[in-house]
């Protein structure tokens, strides 16, 4: 199945990310980790996935040339640069404009992404799914690194973390992006959670009255599209680079995947 990948890499409000400043670079996606910028690890995973047609990178105005100079022609896939909007939903719409087919969305700091996870996101479309959302169980995340995540969504069957990895199977499914118009930190903003998913659904989640699968069926009915969770066995997929603490955690996971068991330089 051919697909387009969208990498969301814009800095908030066009301002220099604090972690980027701390590491002496001009953009978060260019922060070095294990000897390479964050976005390189994401590009490696995407381009190793069968069926990738092209990559679109969403950046704030003026950042495209910086990334074009860095990425060059090292990856044998077309790369487009799209100017981000003032909010996540419109940035997604812009990046997806004109694409007729599946789109995989991730972020430039999702350094522990793997081609296997990307392939898993596409598989449910053959059975009629419109949108897929990657998650990992709390146990899997903590096994990858005990400090990798501190917030989990509790369901009746288990607790889960999202993995900053989503996919849409068609243009109509993009309306799911409206859910993220104000950003994606639902756990920190109950009002946003209620607005997006409805009070009853939120209460059932709050009191752990629904399983992960049941919750996604209820949300699918509310949004009138079929959304399927994809549970990734490797909890490292839920550990990306948000701040100095998660930088250190993500580095440990990445070094382990690379077969490097020496102490991480950032620790």
mmCIF file of C-alpha atoms in Angstrom:
data_model
loop_
_atom_site.group_PDB
_atom_site.id
_atom_site.type_symbol
_atom_site.label_atom_id
_atom_site.label_comp_id
_atom_site.label_asym_id
_atom_site.label_seq_id
_atom_site.Cartn_x
_atom_site.Cartn_y
_atom_site.Cartn_z
ATOM 1 C CA UNK A 1 0.000 0.000 0.000
ATOM 2 C CA UNK A 2 1.518 3.318 -1.076
ATOM 3 C CA UNK A 3 1.425 6.111 1.488
ATOM 4 C CA UNK A 4 2.620 9.634 2.223
ATOM 5 C CA UNK A 5 4.381 10.488 5.484
ATOM 6 C CA UNK A 6 3.903 13.840 7.204
ATOM 7 C CA UNK A 7 6.479 14.903 9.796
ATOM 8 C CA UNK A 8 5.247 17.699 12.063
ATOM 9 C CA UNK A 9 8.333 19.728 12.968
ATOM 10 C CA UNK A 10 7.213 23.331 13.446
ATOM 11 C CA UNK A 11 8.341 25.121 16.601
ATOM 12 C CA UNK A 12 5.495 26.584 18.648
ATOM 13 C CA UNK A 13 4.675 30.160 17.700
ATOM 14 C CA UNK A 14 7.848 30.155 15.589
ATOM 15 C CA UNK A 15 9.951 30.580 18.749
ATOM 16 C CA UNK A 16 13.201 28.773 19.426
ATOM 17 C CA UNK A 17 12.467 25.630 21.417
ATOM 18 C CA UNK A 18 14.113 25.729 24.889
ATOM 19 C CA UNK A 19 15.669 22.296 24.402
ATOM 20 C CA UNK A 20 17.107 23.362 21.046
ATOM 21 C CA UNK A 21 18.613 26.437 22.690
ATOM 22 C CA UNK A 22 20.124 24.282 25.436
ATOM 23 C CA UNK A 23 21.767 22.062 22.810
ATOM 24 C CA UNK A 24 23.042 24.991 20.747
ATOM 25 C CA UNK A 25 20.969 24.492 17.593
ATOM 26 C CA UNK A 26 18.393 26.683 15.876
ATOM 27 C CA UNK A 27 15.564 24.165 15.619
ATOM 28 C CA UNK A 28 14.285 21.298 17.765
ATOM 29 C CA UNK A 29 14.328 18.821 14.878
ATOM 30 C CA UNK A 30 18.079 19.383 14.530
ATOM 31 C CA UNK A 31 18.993 18.581 18.152
ATOM 32 C CA UNK A 32 21.711 15.904 18.052
ATOM 33 C CA UNK A 33 21.145 12.565 19.747
ATOM 34 C CA UNK A 34 23.409 9.545 19.359
ATOM 35 C CA UNK A 35 25.427 11.564 16.868
ATOM 36 C CA UNK A 36 22.611 12.591 14.524
ATOM 37 C CA UNK A 37 19.751 15.151 14.518
ATOM 38 C CA UNK A 38 16.363 14.004 15.805
ATOM 39 C CA UNK A 39 14.712 14.179 12.399
ATOM 40 C CA UNK A 40 17.295 11.835 10.854
ATOM 41 C CA UNK A 41 16.119 8.949 13.020
ATOM 42 C CA UNK A 42 12.514 9.590 11.984
ATOM 43 C CA UNK A 43 13.490 9.730 8.315
ATOM 44 C CA UNK A 44 15.366 6.433 8.660
ATOM 45 C CA UNK A 45 12.250 4.673 9.976
ATOM 46 C CA UNK A 46 9.924 6.164 7.372
ATOM 47 C CA UNK A 47 12.150 5.470 4.392
ATOM 48 C CA UNK A 48 12.724 1.875 5.554
ATOM 49 C CA UNK A 49 8.966 1.252 5.331
ATOM 50 C CA UNK A 50 7.760 -0.415 2.116
ATOM 51 C CA UNK A 51 5.309 1.706 0.121
ATOM 52 C CA UNK A 52 6.503 5.175 1.104
ATOM 53 C CA UNK A 53 5.840 7.531 -1.819
ATOM 54 C CA UNK A 54 7.012 10.851 -0.375
ATOM 55 C CA UNK A 55 7.628 12.770 2.844
ATOM 56 C CA UNK A 56 6.133 16.138 3.706
ATOM 57 C CA UNK A 57 7.719 18.121 6.523
ATOM 58 C CA UNK A 58 5.616 20.770 8.264
ATOM 59 C CA UNK A 59 7.725 23.733 9.433
ATOM 60 C CA UNK A 60 7.179 27.308 10.497
ATOM 61 C CA UNK A 61 7.768 29.979 7.887
ATOM 62 C CA UNK A 62 11.458 30.480 7.111
ATOM 63 C CA UNK A 63 12.683 27.100 8.380
ATOM 64 C CA UNK A 64 12.444 25.112 5.131
ATOM 65 C CA UNK A 65 15.818 26.166 3.751
ATOM 66 C CA UNK A 66 17.537 25.125 6.967
ATOM 67 C CA UNK A 67 16.095 21.624 6.731
ATOM 68 C CA UNK A 68 16.557 21.373 2.971
ATOM 69 C CA UNK A 69 20.256 22.088 3.436
ATOM 70 C CA UNK A 70 20.532 19.478 6.164
ATOM 71 C CA UNK A 71 18.501 16.679 4.567
ATOM 72 C CA UNK A 72 19.875 17.137 1.051
ATOM 73 C CA UNK A 73 19.413 14.046 -1.101
ATOM 74 C CA UNK A 74 20.496 11.399 1.397
ATOM 75 C CA UNK A 75 17.113 9.670 1.306
ATOM 76 C CA UNK A 76 15.835 8.302 -2.002
ATOM 77 C CA UNK A 77 12.338 9.712 -1.617
ATOM 78 C CA UNK A 78 10.797 13.060 -2.606
ATOM 79 C CA UNK A 79 10.684 15.514 0.313
ATOM 80 C CA UNK A 80 8.304 18.482 0.344
ATOM 81 C CA UNK A 81 8.335 21.347 2.839
ATOM 82 C CA UNK A 82 4.994 22.784 3.922
ATOM 83 C CA UNK A 83 4.544 25.960 5.966
ATOM 84 C CA UNK A 84 2.686 25.209 9.190
ATOM 85 C CA UNK A 85 -0.412 27.070 10.385
ATOM 86 C CA UNK A 86 -1.108 28.683 13.753
ATOM 87 C CA UNK A 87 -2.759 25.522 15.101
ATOM 88 C CA UNK A 88 -2.250 21.779 14.800
ATOM 89 C CA UNK A 89 -5.441 21.009 12.878
ATOM 90 C CA UNK A 90 -4.763 23.509 10.084
ATOM 91 C CA UNK A 91 -1.113 22.436 9.931
ATOM 92 C CA UNK A 92 -2.307 18.873 9.330
ATOM 93 C CA UNK A 93 -4.722 20.031 6.612
ATOM 94 C CA UNK A 94 -1.984 21.983 4.853
ATOM 95 C CA UNK A 95 0.469 19.102 4.978
ATOM 96 C CA UNK A 96 -2.140 16.673 3.635
ATOM 97 C CA UNK A 97 -3.486 18.923 0.877
ATOM 98 C CA UNK A 98 -3.748 17.139 -2.452
ATOM 99 C CA UNK A 99 -2.863 13.704 -1.092
ATOM 100 C CA UNK A 100 -5.260 10.977 -2.238
ATOM 101 C CA UNK A 101 -4.475 7.926 -0.164
ATOM 102 C CA UNK A 102 -3.127 6.876 3.231
ATOM 103 C CA UNK A 103 -1.087 9.360 5.247
ATOM 104 C CA UNK A 104 1.068 8.560 8.265
ATOM 105 C CA UNK A 105 1.588 11.445 10.692
ATOM 106 C CA UNK A 106 4.384 11.660 13.235
ATOM 107 C CA UNK A 107 6.689 14.254 14.792
ATOM 108 C CA UNK A 108 10.344 15.110 14.239
ATOM 109 C CA UNK A 109 11.164 14.225 17.854
ATOM 110 C CA UNK A 110 9.737 10.697 17.594
ATOM 111 C CA UNK A 111 13.219 9.211 17.367
ATOM 112 C CA UNK A 112 12.283 5.686 18.462
ATOM 113 C CA UNK A 113 9.900 5.235 15.569
ATOM 114 C CA UNK A 114 10.394 1.991 13.614
ATOM 115 C CA UNK A 115 9.355 0.880 10.152
ATOM 116 C CA UNK A 116 7.438 -1.987 11.767
ATOM 117 C CA UNK A 117 5.262 0.479 13.666
ATOM 118 C CA UNK A 118 4.554 2.449 10.489
ATOM 119 C CA UNK A 119 3.541 -0.737 8.667
ATOM 120 C CA UNK A 120 1.253 -1.685 11.573
ATOM 121 C CA UNK A 121 -0.522 1.682 11.258
ATOM 122 C CA UNK A 122 -1.426 0.984 7.625
ATOM 123 C CA UNK A 123 -2.684 -2.585 8.042
ATOM 124 C CA UNK A 124 -6.177 -1.782 9.484
ATOM 125 C CA UNK A 125 -7.127 0.238 6.381
ATOM 126 C CA UNK A 126 -7.524 -2.999 4.426
ATOM 127 C CA UNK A 127 -10.323 -3.934 6.842
ATOM 128 C CA UNK A 128 -12.142 -0.605 6.562
ATOM 129 C CA UNK A 129 -10.563 1.604 9.214
ATOM 130 C CA UNK A 130 -10.479 5.349 8.513
ATOM 131 C CA UNK A 131 -7.969 6.427 11.156
ATOM 132 C CA UNK A 132 -5.397 4.560 13.248
ATOM 133 C CA UNK A 133 -3.833 5.723 16.510
ATOM 134 C CA UNK A 134 -0.705 4.111 17.961
ATOM 135 C CA UNK A 135 -0.568 3.377 21.689
ATOM 136 C CA UNK A 136 1.555 1.264 24.024
ATOM 137 C CA UNK A 137 0.659 -0.260 27.370
ATOM 138 C CA UNK A 138 1.969 1.254 30.570
ATOM 139 C CA UNK A 139 3.903 -1.932 31.327
ATOM 140 C CA UNK A 140 5.581 -1.855 27.913
ATOM 141 C CA UNK A 141 6.524 1.808 28.247
ATOM 142 C CA UNK A 142 7.971 1.383 31.733
ATOM 143 C CA UNK A 143 9.867 -1.700 30.575
ATOM 144 C CA UNK A 144 11.477 0.428 27.852
ATOM 145 C CA UNK A 145 12.441 3.066 30.426
ATOM 146 C CA UNK A 146 10.983 3.561 33.949
ATOM 147 C CA UNK A 147 11.007 7.357 33.531
ATOM 148 C CA UNK A 148 9.990 7.447 29.871
ATOM 149 C CA UNK A 149 6.391 8.557 30.482
ATOM 150 C CA UNK A 150 4.590 9.876 33.551
ATOM 151 C CA UNK A 151 1.051 10.224 32.181
ATOM 152 C CA UNK A 152 -1.129 7.355 31.019
ATOM 153 C CA UNK A 153 -4.741 6.992 29.907
ATOM 154 C CA UNK A 154 -6.533 4.510 32.164
ATOM 155 C CA UNK A 155 -9.068 2.070 30.674
ATOM 156 C CA UNK A 156 -10.853 -0.908 32.192
ATOM 157 C CA UNK A 157 -8.448 -3.343 30.529
ATOM 158 C CA UNK A 158 -5.122 -1.506 30.923
ATOM 159 C CA UNK A 159 -3.347 1.859 30.975
ATOM 160 C CA UNK A 160 -1.882 3.246 27.752
ATOM 161 C CA UNK A 161 0.302 6.024 26.396
ATOM 162 C CA UNK A 162 0.028 7.497 22.918
ATOM 163 C CA UNK A 163 3.009 7.151 20.586
ATOM 164 C CA UNK A 164 2.793 10.360 18.511
ATOM 165 C CA UNK A 165 1.925 8.228 15.505
ATOM 166 C CA UNK A 166 -1.347 8.478 13.585
ATOM 167 C CA UNK A 167 -2.580 7.552 10.137
ATOM 168 C CA UNK A 168 -5.557 8.337 7.915
ATOM 169 C CA UNK A 169 -6.769 6.099 5.142
ATOM 170 C CA UNK A 170 -8.494 8.704 2.994
ATOM 171 C CA UNK A 171 -9.217 12.401 2.655
ATOM 172 C CA UNK A 172 -12.541 12.163 4.528
ATOM 173 C CA UNK A 173 -10.766 10.829 7.599
ATOM 174 C CA UNK A 174 -8.807 14.071 7.951
ATOM 175 C CA UNK A 175 -11.755 15.601 9.770
ATOM 176 C CA UNK A 176 -10.396 13.776 12.819
ATOM 177 C CA UNK A 177 -7.741 16.502 12.881
ATOM 178 C CA UNK A 178 -10.393 18.885 14.246
ATOM 179 C CA UNK A 179 -10.049 17.019 17.525
ATOM 180 C CA UNK A 180 -6.544 18.471 17.846
ATOM 181 C CA UNK A 181 -7.281 22.059 16.804
ATOM 182 C CA UNK A 182 -6.204 23.385 20.211
ATOM 183 C CA UNK A 183 -3.309 20.963 20.603
ATOM 184 C CA UNK A 184 -2.925 17.352 21.666
ATOM 185 C CA UNK A 185 -2.352 17.428 25.443
ATOM 186 C CA UNK A 186 -5.715 16.011 26.534
ATOM 187 C CA UNK A 187 -4.434 14.662 29.836
ATOM 188 C CA UNK A 188 -3.507 18.199 30.919
ATOM 189 C CA UNK A 189 -6.769 19.826 29.843
ATOM 190 C CA UNK A 190 -10.061 18.101 30.858
ATOM 191 C CA UNK A 191 -12.138 20.805 29.132
ATOM 192 C CA UNK A 192 -10.548 19.983 25.816
ATOM 193 C CA UNK A 193 -11.149 16.291 26.412
ATOM 194 C CA UNK A 194 -14.882 16.890 27.012
ATOM 195 C CA UNK A 195 -15.213 19.140 23.968
ATOM 196 C CA UNK A 196 -13.552 16.583 21.727
ATOM 197 C CA UNK A 197 -15.125 13.356 22.942
ATOM 198 C CA UNK A 198 -18.286 14.264 24.862
ATOM 199 C CA UNK A 199 -19.027 14.335 28.585
ATOM 200 C CA UNK A 200 -20.414 10.772 28.821
ATOM 201 C CA UNK A 201 -17.405 9.314 27.064
ATOM 202 C CA UNK A 202 -15.052 11.281 29.301
ATOM 203 C CA UNK A 203 -16.856 10.163 32.459
ATOM 204 C CA UNK A 204 -16.713 6.530 31.366
ATOM 205 C CA UNK A 205 -13.007 6.946 30.739
ATOM 206 C CA UNK A 206 -12.492 8.789 34.014
ATOM 207 C CA UNK A 207 -14.017 5.919 35.997
ATOM 208 C CA UNK A 208 -12.413 3.229 33.837
ATOM 209 C CA UNK A 209 -15.748 1.835 32.671
ATOM 210 C CA UNK A 210 -14.635 1.107 29.118
ATOM 211 C CA UNK A 211 -11.837 -0.848 27.529
ATOM 212 C CA UNK A 212 -9.508 0.683 24.961
ATOM 213 C CA UNK A 213 -11.376 -0.992 22.076
ATOM 214 C CA UNK A 214 -14.787 0.039 23.426
ATOM 215 C CA UNK A 215 -13.660 3.633 23.932
ATOM 216 C CA UNK A 216 -12.476 3.872 20.341
ATOM 217 C CA UNK A 217 -15.781 2.462 19.087
ATOM 218 C CA UNK A 218 -17.654 5.125 21.059
ATOM 219 C CA UNK A 219 -15.384 7.900 19.787
ATOM 220 C CA UNK A 220 -15.784 6.565 16.246
ATOM 221 C CA UNK A 221 -19.556 6.889 16.516
ATOM 222 C CA UNK A 222 -19.226 10.448 17.831
ATOM 223 C CA UNK A 223 -16.898 11.523 15.017
ATOM 224 C CA UNK A 224 -18.664 9.377 12.370
ATOM 225 C CA UNK A 225 -15.446 7.737 11.211
ATOM 226 C CA UNK A 226 -13.909 4.397 12.151
ATOM 227 C CA UNK A 227 -10.889 4.914 14.400
ATOM 228 C CA UNK A 228 -8.805 1.893 15.370
ATOM 229 C CA UNK A 229 -6.152 1.755 18.093
ATOM 230 C CA UNK A 230 -2.907 0.019 17.183
ATOM 231 C CA UNK A 231 -1.202 -1.353 20.291
ATOM 232 C CA UNK A 232 2.548 -1.461 19.731
ATOM 233 C CA UNK A 233 4.396 -4.111 21.717
ATOM 234 C CA UNK A 234 7.547 -2.010 22.063
ATOM 235 C CA UNK A 235 6.873 0.686 24.654
ATOM 236 C CA UNK A 236 9.860 2.664 23.433
ATOM 237 C CA UNK A 237 7.603 4.034 20.706
ATOM 238 C CA UNK A 238 5.901 6.180 23.362
ATOM 239 C CA UNK A 239 9.138 7.862 24.433
ATOM 240 C CA UNK A 240 9.978 10.916 22.340
ATOM 241 C CA UNK A 241 12.010 14.046 23.052
ATOM 242 C CA UNK A 242 10.040 16.778 24.827
ATOM 243 C CA UNK A 243 12.501 18.076 27.410
ATOM 244 C CA UNK A 244 15.876 17.258 28.950
ATOM 245 C CA UNK A 245 14.477 14.382 31.022
ATOM 246 C CA UNK A 246 12.793 12.670 28.084
ATOM 247 C CA UNK A 247 15.847 13.394 25.931
ATOM 248 C CA UNK A 248 17.893 11.256 28.306
ATOM 249 C CA UNK A 249 15.242 8.531 28.398
ATOM 250 C CA UNK A 250 14.808 8.439 24.619
ATOM 251 C CA UNK A 251 18.568 8.321 24.180
ATOM 252 C CA UNK A 252 18.829 5.242 26.403
ATOM 253 C CA UNK A 253 16.131 3.459 24.377
ATOM 254 C CA UNK A 254 17.717 4.438 21.068
ATOM 255 C CA UNK A 255 21.205 3.380 22.113
ATOM 256 C CA UNK A 256 19.818 0.027 23.218
ATOM 257 C CA UNK A 257 18.204 -0.453 19.810
ATOM 258 C CA UNK A 258 21.490 0.394 18.148
ATOM 259 C CA UNK A 259 23.233 -2.249 20.249
ATOM 260 C CA UNK A 260 25.223 0.285 22.222
ATOM 261 C CA UNK A 261 25.103 -0.600 25.911
ATOM 262 C CA UNK A 262 27.652 2.006 27.056
ATOM 263 C CA UNK A 263 26.370 4.748 29.388
ATOM 264 C CA UNK A 264 24.543 7.500 27.497
ATOM 265 C CA UNK A 265 26.486 10.753 27.208
ATOM 266 C CA UNK A 266 23.482 12.815 28.315
ATOM 267 C CA UNK A 267 23.175 11.080 31.668
#
